[in-house]
Coordinates of C-alpha atoms in Angstrom, one line a residue:
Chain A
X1 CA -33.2 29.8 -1.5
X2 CA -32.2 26.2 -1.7
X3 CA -33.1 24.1 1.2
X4 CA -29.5 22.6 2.0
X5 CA -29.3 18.8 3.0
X6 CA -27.7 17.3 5.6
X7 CA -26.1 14.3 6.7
X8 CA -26.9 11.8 9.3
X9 CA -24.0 11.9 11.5
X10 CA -23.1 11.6 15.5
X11 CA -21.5 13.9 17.6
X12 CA -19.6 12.2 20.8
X13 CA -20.9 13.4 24.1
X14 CA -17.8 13.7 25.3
X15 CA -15.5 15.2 22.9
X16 CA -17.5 16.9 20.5
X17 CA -16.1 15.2 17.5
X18 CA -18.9 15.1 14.7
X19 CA -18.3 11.8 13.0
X20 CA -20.1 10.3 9.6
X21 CA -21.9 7.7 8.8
X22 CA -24.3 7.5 12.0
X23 CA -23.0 4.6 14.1
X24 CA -23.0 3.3 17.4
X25 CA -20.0 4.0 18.9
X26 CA -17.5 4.3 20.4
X27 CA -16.2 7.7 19.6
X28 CA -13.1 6.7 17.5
X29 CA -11.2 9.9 18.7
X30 CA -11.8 9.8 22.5
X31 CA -13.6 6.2 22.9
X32 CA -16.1 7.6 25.1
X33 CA -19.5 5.4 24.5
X34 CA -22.3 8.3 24.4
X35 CA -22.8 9.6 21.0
X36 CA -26.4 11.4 20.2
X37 CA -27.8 11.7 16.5
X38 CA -27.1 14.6 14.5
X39 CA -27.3 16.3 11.4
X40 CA -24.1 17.2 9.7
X41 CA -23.9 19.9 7.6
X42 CA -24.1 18.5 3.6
X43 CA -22.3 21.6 1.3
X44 CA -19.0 21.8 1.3
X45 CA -15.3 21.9 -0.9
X46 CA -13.9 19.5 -2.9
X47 CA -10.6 18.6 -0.8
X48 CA -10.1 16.0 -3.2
X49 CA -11.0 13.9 -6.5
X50 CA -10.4 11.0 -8.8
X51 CA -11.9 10.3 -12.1
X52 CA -13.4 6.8 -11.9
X53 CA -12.0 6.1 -15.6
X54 CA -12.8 2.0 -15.9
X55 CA -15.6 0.1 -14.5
X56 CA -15.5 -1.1 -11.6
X57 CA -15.7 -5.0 -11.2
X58 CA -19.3 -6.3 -10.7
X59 CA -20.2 -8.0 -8.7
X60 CA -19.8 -5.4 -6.3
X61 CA -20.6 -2.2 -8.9
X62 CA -24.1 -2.1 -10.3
X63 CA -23.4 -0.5 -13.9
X64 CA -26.1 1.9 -14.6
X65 CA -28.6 1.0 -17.1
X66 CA -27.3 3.6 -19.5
X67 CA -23.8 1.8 -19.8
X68 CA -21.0 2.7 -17.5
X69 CA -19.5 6.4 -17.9
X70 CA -16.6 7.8 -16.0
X71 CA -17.6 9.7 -12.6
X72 CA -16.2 11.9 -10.1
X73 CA -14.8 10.5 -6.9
X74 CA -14.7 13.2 -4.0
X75 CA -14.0 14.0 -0.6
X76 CA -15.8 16.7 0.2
X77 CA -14.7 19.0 3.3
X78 CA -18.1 20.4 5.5
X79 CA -18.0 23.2 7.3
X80 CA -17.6 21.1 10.3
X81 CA -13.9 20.4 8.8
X82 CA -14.5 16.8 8.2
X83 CA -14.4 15.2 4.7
X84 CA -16.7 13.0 3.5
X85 CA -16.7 10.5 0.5
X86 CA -18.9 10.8 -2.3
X87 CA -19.6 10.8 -5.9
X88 CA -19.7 14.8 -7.9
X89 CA -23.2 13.6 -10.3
X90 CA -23.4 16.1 -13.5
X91 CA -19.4 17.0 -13.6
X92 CA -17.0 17.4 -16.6
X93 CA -14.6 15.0 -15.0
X94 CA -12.2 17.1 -17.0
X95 CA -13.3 20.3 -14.9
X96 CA -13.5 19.3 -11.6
X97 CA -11.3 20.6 -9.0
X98 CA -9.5 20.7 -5.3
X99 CA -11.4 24.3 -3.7
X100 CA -14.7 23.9 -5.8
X101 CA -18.3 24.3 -3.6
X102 CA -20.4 21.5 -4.0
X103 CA -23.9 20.8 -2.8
X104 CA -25.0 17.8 -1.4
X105 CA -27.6 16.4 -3.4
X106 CA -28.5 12.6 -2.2
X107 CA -27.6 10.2 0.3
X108 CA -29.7 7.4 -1.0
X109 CA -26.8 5.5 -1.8
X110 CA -23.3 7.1 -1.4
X111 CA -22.8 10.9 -0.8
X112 CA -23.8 12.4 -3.9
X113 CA -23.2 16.3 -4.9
X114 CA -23.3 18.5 -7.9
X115 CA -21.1 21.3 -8.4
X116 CA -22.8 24.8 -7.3
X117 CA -23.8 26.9 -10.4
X118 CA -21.6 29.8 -8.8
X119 CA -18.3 27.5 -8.5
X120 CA -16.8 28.6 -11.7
X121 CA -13.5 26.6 -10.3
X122 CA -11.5 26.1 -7.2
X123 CA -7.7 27.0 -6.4
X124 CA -5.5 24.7 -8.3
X125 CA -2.2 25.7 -7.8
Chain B
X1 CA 15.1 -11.7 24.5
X2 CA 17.1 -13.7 21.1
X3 CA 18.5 -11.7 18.4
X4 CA 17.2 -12.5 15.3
X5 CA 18.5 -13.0 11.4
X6 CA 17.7 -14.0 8.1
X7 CA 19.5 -17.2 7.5
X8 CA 17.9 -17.7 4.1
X9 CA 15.7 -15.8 1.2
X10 CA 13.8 -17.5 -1.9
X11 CA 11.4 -16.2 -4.7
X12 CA 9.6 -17.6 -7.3
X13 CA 9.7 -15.8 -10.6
X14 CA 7.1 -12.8 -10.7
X15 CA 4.4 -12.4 -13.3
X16 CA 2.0 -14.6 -15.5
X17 CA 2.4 -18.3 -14.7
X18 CA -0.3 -19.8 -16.4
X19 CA 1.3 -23.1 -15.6
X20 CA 1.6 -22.6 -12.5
X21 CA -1.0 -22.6 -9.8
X22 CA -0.4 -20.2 -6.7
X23 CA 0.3 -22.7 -4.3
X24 CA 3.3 -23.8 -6.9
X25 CA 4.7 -20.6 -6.8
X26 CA 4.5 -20.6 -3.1
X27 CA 6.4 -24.3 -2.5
X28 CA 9.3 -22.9 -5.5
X29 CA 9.4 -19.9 -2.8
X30 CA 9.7 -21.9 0.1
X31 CA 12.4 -24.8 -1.8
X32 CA 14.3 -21.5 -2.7
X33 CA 14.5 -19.9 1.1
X34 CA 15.3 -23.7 2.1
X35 CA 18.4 -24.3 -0.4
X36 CA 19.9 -20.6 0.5
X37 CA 19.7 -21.2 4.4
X38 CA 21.1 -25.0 3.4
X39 CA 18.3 -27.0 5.1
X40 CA 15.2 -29.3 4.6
X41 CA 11.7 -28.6 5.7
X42 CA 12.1 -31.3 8.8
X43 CA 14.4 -28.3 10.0
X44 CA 11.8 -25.8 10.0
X45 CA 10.2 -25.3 13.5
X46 CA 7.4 -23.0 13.0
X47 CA 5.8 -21.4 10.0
X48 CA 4.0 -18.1 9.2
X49 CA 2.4 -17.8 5.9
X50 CA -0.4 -16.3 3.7
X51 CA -1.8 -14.9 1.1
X52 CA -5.0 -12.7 0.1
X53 CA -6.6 -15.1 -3.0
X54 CA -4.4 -18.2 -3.1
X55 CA -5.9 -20.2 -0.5
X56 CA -5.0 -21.4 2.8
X57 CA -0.9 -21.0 3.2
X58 CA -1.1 -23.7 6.4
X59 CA -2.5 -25.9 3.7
X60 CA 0.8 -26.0 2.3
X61 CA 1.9 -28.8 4.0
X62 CA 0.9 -32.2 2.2
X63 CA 3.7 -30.1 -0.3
X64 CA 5.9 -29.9 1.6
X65 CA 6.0 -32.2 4.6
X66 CA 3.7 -33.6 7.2
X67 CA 6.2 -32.4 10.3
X68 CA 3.6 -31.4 13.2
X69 CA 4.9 -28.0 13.1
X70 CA 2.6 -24.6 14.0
X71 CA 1.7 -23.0 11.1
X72 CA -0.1 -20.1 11.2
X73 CA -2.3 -18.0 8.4
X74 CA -1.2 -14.5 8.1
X75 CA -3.8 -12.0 6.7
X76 CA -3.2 -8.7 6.8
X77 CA -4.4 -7.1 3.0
X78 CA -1.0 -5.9 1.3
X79 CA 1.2 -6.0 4.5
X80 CA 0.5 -9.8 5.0
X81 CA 4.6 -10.7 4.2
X82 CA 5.3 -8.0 6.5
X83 CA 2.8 -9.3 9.2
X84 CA 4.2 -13.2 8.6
X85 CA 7.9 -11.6 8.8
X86 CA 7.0 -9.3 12.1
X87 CA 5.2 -12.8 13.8
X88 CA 8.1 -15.3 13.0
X89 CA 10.4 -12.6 14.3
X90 CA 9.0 -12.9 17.8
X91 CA 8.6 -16.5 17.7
X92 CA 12.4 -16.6 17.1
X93 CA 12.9 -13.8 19.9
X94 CA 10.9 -15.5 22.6
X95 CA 12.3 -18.6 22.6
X96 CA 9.4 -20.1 20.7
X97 CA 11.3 -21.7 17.9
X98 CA 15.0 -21.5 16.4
X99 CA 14.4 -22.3 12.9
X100 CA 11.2 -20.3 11.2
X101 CA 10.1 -19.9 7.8
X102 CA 7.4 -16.2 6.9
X103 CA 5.8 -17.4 3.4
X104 CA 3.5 -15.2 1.6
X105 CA 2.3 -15.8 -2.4
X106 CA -0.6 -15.0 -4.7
X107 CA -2.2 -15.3 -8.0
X108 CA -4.3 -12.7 -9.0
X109 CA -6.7 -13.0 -12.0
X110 CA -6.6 -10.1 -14.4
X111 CA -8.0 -6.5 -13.9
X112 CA -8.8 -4.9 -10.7
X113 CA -9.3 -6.7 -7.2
X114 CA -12.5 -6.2 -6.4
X115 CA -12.9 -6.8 -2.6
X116 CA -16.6 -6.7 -1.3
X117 CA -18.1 -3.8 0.7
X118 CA -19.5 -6.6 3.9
X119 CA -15.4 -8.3 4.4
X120 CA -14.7 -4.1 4.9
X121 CA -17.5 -3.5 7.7
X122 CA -19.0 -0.9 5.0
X123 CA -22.6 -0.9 3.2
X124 CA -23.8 -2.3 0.6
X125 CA -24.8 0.5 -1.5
X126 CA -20.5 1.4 -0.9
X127 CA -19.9 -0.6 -4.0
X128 CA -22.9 -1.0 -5.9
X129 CA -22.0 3.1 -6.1
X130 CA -18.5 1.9 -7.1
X131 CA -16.7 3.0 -4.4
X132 CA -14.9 -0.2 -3.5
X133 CA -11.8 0.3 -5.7
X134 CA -8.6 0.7 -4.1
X135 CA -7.0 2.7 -6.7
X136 CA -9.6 5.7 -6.0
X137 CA -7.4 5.9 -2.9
X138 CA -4.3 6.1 -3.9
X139 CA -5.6 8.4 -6.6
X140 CA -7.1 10.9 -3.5
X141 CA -4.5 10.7 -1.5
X142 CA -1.9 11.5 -3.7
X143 CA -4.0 14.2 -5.6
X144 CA -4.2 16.0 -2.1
X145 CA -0.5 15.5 -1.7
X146 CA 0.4 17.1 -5.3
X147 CA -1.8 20.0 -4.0
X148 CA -0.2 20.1 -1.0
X149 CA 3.4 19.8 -0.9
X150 CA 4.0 21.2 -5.4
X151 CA 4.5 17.4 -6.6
X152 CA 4.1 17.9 -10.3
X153 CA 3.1 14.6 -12.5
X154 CA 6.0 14.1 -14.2
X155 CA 7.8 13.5 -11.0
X156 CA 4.8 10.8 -10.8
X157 CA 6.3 9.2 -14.3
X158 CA 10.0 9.2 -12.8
X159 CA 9.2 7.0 -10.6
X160 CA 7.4 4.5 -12.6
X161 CA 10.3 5.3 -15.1
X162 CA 12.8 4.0 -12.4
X163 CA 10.7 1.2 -11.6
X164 CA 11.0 -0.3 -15.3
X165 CA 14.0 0.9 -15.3
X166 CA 14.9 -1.8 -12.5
X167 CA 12.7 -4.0 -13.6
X168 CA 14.5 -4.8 -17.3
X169 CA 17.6 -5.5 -15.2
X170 CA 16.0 -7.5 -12.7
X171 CA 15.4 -11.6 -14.4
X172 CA 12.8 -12.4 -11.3
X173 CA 10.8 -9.3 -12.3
X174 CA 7.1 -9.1 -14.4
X175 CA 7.7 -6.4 -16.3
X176 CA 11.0 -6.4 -18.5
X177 CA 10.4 -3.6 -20.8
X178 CA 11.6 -0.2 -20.1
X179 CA 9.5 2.5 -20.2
X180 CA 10.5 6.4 -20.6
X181 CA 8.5 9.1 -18.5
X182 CA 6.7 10.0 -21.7
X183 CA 5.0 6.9 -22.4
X184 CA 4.1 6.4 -18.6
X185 CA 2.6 10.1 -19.0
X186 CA 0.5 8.8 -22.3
X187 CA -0.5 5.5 -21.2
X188 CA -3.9 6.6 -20.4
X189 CA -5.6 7.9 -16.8
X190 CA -7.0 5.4 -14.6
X191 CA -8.0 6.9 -11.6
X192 CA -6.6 10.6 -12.0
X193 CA -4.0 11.7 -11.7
X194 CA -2.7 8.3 -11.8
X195 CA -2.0 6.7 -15.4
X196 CA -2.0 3.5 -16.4
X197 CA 1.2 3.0 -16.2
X198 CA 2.0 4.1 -13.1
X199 CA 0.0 1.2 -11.2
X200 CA 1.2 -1.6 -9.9
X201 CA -1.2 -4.7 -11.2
X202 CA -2.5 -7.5 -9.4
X203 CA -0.1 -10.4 -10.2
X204 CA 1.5 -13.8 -9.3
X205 CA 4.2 -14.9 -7.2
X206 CA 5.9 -16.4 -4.2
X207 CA 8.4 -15.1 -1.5
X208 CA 10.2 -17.0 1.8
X209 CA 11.8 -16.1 4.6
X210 CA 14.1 -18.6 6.9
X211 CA 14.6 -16.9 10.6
X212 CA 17.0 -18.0 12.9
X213 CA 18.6 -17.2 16.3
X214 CA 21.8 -14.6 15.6
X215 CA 24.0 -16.3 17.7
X216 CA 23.6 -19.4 15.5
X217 CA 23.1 -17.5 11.8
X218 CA 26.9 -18.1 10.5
X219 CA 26.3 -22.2 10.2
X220 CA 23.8 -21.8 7.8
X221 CA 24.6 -21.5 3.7
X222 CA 24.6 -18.3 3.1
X223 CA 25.7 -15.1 4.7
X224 CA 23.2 -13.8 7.7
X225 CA 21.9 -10.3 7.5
X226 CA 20.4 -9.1 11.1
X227 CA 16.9 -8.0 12.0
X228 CA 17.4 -4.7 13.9
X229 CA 14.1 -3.4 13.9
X230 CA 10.7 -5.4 12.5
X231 CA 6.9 -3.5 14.0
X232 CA 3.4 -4.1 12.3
X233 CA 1.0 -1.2 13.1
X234 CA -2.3 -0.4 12.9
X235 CA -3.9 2.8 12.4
X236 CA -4.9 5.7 14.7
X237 CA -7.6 8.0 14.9
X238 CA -7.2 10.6 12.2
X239 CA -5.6 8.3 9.3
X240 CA -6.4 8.3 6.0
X241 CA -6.9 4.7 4.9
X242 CA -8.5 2.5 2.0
X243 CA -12.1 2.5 2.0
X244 CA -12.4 5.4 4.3
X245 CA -16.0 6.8 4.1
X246 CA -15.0 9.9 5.9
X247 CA -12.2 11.7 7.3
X248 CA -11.7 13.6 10.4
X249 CA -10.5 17.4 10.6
X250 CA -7.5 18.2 11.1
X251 CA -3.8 17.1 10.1
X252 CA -4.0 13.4 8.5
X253 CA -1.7 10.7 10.2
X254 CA 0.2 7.9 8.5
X255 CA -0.2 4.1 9.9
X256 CA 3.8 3.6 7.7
X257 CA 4.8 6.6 9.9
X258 CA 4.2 4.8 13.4
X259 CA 5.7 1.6 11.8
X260 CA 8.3 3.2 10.3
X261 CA 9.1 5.2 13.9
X262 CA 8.8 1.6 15.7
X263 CA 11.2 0.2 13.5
X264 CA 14.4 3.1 13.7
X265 CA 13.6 3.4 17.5
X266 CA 14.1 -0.9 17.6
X267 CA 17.0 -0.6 15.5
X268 CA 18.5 2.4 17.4
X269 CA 19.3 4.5 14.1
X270 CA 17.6 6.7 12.0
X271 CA 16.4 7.2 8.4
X272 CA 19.3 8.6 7.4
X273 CA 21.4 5.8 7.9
X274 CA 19.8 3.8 5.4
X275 CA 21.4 2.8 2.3
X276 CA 18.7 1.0 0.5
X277 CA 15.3 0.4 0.9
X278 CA 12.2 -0.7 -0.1
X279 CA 8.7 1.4 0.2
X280 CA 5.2 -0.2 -1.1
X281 CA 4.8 1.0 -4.5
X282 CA 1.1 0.8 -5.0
X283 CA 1.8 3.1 -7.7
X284 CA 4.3 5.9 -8.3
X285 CA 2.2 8.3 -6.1
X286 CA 2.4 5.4 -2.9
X287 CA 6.2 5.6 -3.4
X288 CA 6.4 9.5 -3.3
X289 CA 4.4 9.6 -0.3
X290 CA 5.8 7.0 1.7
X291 CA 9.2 8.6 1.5
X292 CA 8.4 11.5 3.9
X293 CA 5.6 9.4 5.4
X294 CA 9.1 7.0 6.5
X295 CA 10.7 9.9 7.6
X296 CA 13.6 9.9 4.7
X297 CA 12.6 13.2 3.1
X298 CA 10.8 16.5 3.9
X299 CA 7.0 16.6 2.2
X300 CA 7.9 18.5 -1.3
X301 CA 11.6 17.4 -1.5
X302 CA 10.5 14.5 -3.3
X303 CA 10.3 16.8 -6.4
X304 CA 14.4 17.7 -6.1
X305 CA 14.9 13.7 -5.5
X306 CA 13.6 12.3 -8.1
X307 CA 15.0 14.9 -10.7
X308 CA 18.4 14.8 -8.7
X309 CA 17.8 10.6 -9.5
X310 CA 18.4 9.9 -5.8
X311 CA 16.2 7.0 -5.6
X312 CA 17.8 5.2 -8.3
X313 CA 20.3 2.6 -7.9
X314 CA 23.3 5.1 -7.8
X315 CA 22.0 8.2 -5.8
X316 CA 22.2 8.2 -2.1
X317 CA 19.1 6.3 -1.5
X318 CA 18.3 3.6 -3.8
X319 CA 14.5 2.6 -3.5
X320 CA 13.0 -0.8 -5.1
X321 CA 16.0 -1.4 -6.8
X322 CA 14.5 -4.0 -8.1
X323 CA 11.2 -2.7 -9.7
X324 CA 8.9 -2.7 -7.0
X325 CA 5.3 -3.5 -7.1
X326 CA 5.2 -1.6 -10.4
X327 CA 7.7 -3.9 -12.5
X328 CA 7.0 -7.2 -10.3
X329 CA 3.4 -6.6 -9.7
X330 CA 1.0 -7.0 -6.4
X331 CA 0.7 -10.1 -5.1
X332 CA -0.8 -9.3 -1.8
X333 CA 0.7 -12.2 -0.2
X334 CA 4.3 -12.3 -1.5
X335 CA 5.0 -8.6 -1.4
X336 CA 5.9 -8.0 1.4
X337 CA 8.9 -10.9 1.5
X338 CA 9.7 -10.3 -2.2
X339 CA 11.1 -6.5 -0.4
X340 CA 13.1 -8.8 2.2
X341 CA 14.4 -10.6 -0.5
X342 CA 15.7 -7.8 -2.6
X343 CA 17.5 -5.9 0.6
X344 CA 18.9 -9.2 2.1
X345 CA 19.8 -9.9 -1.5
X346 CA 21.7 -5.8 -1.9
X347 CA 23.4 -6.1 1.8
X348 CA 24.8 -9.6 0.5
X349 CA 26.0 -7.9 -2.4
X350 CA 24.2 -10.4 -4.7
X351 CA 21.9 -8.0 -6.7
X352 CA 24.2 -8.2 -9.6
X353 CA 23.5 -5.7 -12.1
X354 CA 21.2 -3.8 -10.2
X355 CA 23.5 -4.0 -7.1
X356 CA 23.7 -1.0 -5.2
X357 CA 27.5 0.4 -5.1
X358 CA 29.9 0.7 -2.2
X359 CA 28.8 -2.1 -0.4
X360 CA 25.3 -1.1 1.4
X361 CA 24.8 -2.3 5.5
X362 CA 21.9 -0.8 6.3
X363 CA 18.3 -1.8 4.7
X364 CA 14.6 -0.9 5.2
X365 CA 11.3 -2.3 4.0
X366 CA 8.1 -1.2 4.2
X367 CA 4.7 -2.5 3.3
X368 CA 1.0 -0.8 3.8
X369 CA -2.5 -2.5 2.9
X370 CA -5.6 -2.3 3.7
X371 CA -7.6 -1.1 6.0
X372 CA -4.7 1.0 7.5
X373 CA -1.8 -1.9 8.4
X374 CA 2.2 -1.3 7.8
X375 CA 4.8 -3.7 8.4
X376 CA 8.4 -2.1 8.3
X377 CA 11.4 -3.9 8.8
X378 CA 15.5 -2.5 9.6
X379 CA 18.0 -5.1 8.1
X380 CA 21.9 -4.6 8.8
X381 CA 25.1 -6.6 8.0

């Protein structure tokens, strides 16, 4: 069983909302000042994508040393109902879509996830 | 607390200037606005001006006069004309001044803009990743919407379709060629499911503005048309914005949509009284969305709209009759104003052959940028 990753996140103190990345405050729904440390839950849906088709300008993008290919823009919806942004590593850009599970994979960087291996496609209607 | 007008409107032309430097554009805009009102810059009493990469707009004056005037930068992303607009509005309103020029112009070099992840409060590693591209955005949002509401990409190509359309009949505009839906459809994907030609680009230009007390509009040049309703917002919680590393659960919310409110509830009508407007184009997916974000459609009907070609100059709401952002391009600064221009331009009846029949009163513009900032603005004769 794969050990799932998480996501260093807060929770306000006061409302409950679980916001991403970890900051310190205020809670941006309820501006109460208390938020504690906690780990979001990583896995989730696509909610949505873009294909990255052209490089982005550098300076800011670092283009890998391989050369620059086209990647996989998500936002990926948790089970906590927010969405997070990230990058879908190892996906037929051609294949991806809204509905499909992901797993999170890194947060080195950005948000990265793979497709799960039992996602064989989401709802696109 | 003053009425306010438009006593005058100006534009440089849009598009590649290579002789021209961005501050050029911006004095043929301001010369322009000055010789429709009928006045000189010594007449001008306060100034509001900006733009995103063109330098400082207050810088403007060894051009065009050393007259001890306040001048203040405006810098607000893609709603800066809006912003300049909405601030010399309440100069004019409060007494401040009785003669104001808004100013907004850019010149953008080619390809993307590529803003820097620190001037957005976000990490590094944020665009090193290559997240810092503001078309991945508009490409989200709009992929959610399609999802959401049955929008179907060749309604996408309509618009851009429309927008060239307009453009080809428009002399100020960039773009001059049009473009059927088909070759917007195989012009190549950018940022799915957004093609090519269905963006807006970066480009070059300059808009003005003149503002002036109503009681006092009818001794200037050219005929007044009234301010009824001008807001700038920013966003709430729960908005889905440019550069936004997350989102919260729930139902999104629209920064346009609380402008847009702000400015029917100043005017004292509602969306359906307009008879032309003007709604950021981004690219064809912006302009879908911020129909209903406005409030002038249902989420979905946009589908019937554009096939029943009620958006274009002679259905029953005409929308960037003259191109847009797609055919005239984004310069962040002019944008904004370049919208005023077009509506004060329609309500005068001056649009010529892209002038939008049986005699239109009632105008709206609307402009969104980032990080989550929309201007909107009612206009009436």
């Amino acid at each position: 069983m794969r050990q799932e990753m998480g996501l260093a996140a807060v929770r306000c103190m006061s409302c409950g909302l679980v916001a991403y990345p970890a900051s310190a405050g205020p809670c941006l729904r309820c501006t109460a000042s208390a938020l504690e440390p906690v780990t979001a839950t990583g896995d989730g849906t696509i909610w949505s994508y873009t294909v990255q088709r052209f490089a982005p300008k550098s300076p800011p993008y670092e283009i890998p040393a391989d050369g620059f290919q086209p990647f996989v823009v998500a936002y990926v919806e948790t089970a906590d109902g927010i969405r997070i942004e990230g990058i879908v590593d190892g996906a037929d850009p051609d294949q991806v879509r809204i509905g499909q599970l992901v797993h999170l994979t890194s947060t080195a960087d950005v948000p990265r996830y793979r497709i799960a291996d039992d996602s064989a496609g989401g709802r696109n209607d | 607390m003053t009425d306010v007008s438009i006593i005058g409107v100006g534009l440089s032309r849009f598009g590649r200037q290579p002789a021209l430097t961005g501050r050029q554009l911006a004095v043929q805009a301001v010369h322009a606005a000055l010789d429709d009102a009928g006045i000189a810059w010594p007449d001008v009493q306060a100034a509001y001006g900006g733009s995103d990469a063109s330098g400082l707009a207050d810088t403007l004056v060894t051009d065009l006069g050393l007259t001890g005037i306040p001048f203040t930068n405006v810098r607000n992303g893609c709603a800066t004309g809006g912003s300049a607009l909405v601030a010399g509005y309440h100069a004019i309103r409060s007494g401040a001044a009785d003669v104001v020029l808004a100013l907004g112009f850019d010149k953008h070099p080619r390809g993307a803009f590529d803003p820097m992840p620190g001037d957005w409060g976000l990490p590094d590693a944020v665009g090193s990743a290559g997240l810092m591209v503001t078309t991945q955005f508009f490409a989200t949002k709009i992929q959610r919407y399609m999802h959401d509401h049955g929008i179907t990409s060749a309604t996408l190509a309509l618009v851009a379709e429309k927008a060239y359309h307009n453009g080809s009949i428009n002399p100020s505009a960039w773009r001059r060629e049009a473009l059927t839906a088909a070759e917007v459809l195989s012009s190549g994907m950018v940022n799915d499911p957004l093609t090519r030609f269905m963006f807006c680009s970066p480009g070059e230009g300059g808009a003005a503005v003149v503002l002036a007390p109503s009681d006092r509009a009818g001794r200037f040049a050219s005929r007044p048309v009234r301010i009824r309703g001008a807001v700038t917002r920013t966003r709430l919680f729960g908005s889905f914005e440019v550069f936004s590393p997350w989102l919260p659960p729930g139902e999104l919310s629209s920064v346009s949509t609380l402008a847009a409110h702000g400015a029917f509830e100043m005017a004292g009508i509602g969306p359906e009284e307009v008879d032309v407007a003007q709604l950021q184009d981004t690219d064809s997916g912006a302009e879908i969305m911020h129909l209903s974000e406005c409030g002038f459609c249902a989420d979905g009907e946009q589908e019937k709209w554009l096939r029943d070609r009620a958006t274009h100059i002679g259905g029953r709401l005409p929308v960037n009759t003259d191109g847009g952002c797609i055919a005239n391009g984004e310069p962040i600064g002019a944008s904004g104003l370049r919208q005023i221009h077009e509506v004060v331009t329609q309500l005068r009846g001056g649009a010529g052959a892209r002038q939008v029949p049986n005699g239109p009163k009632v105008g709206f513009t609307h402009v969104y940028g980032a990080p989550g900032v929309s201007a909107c603005t009612v206009l009436a004769v």
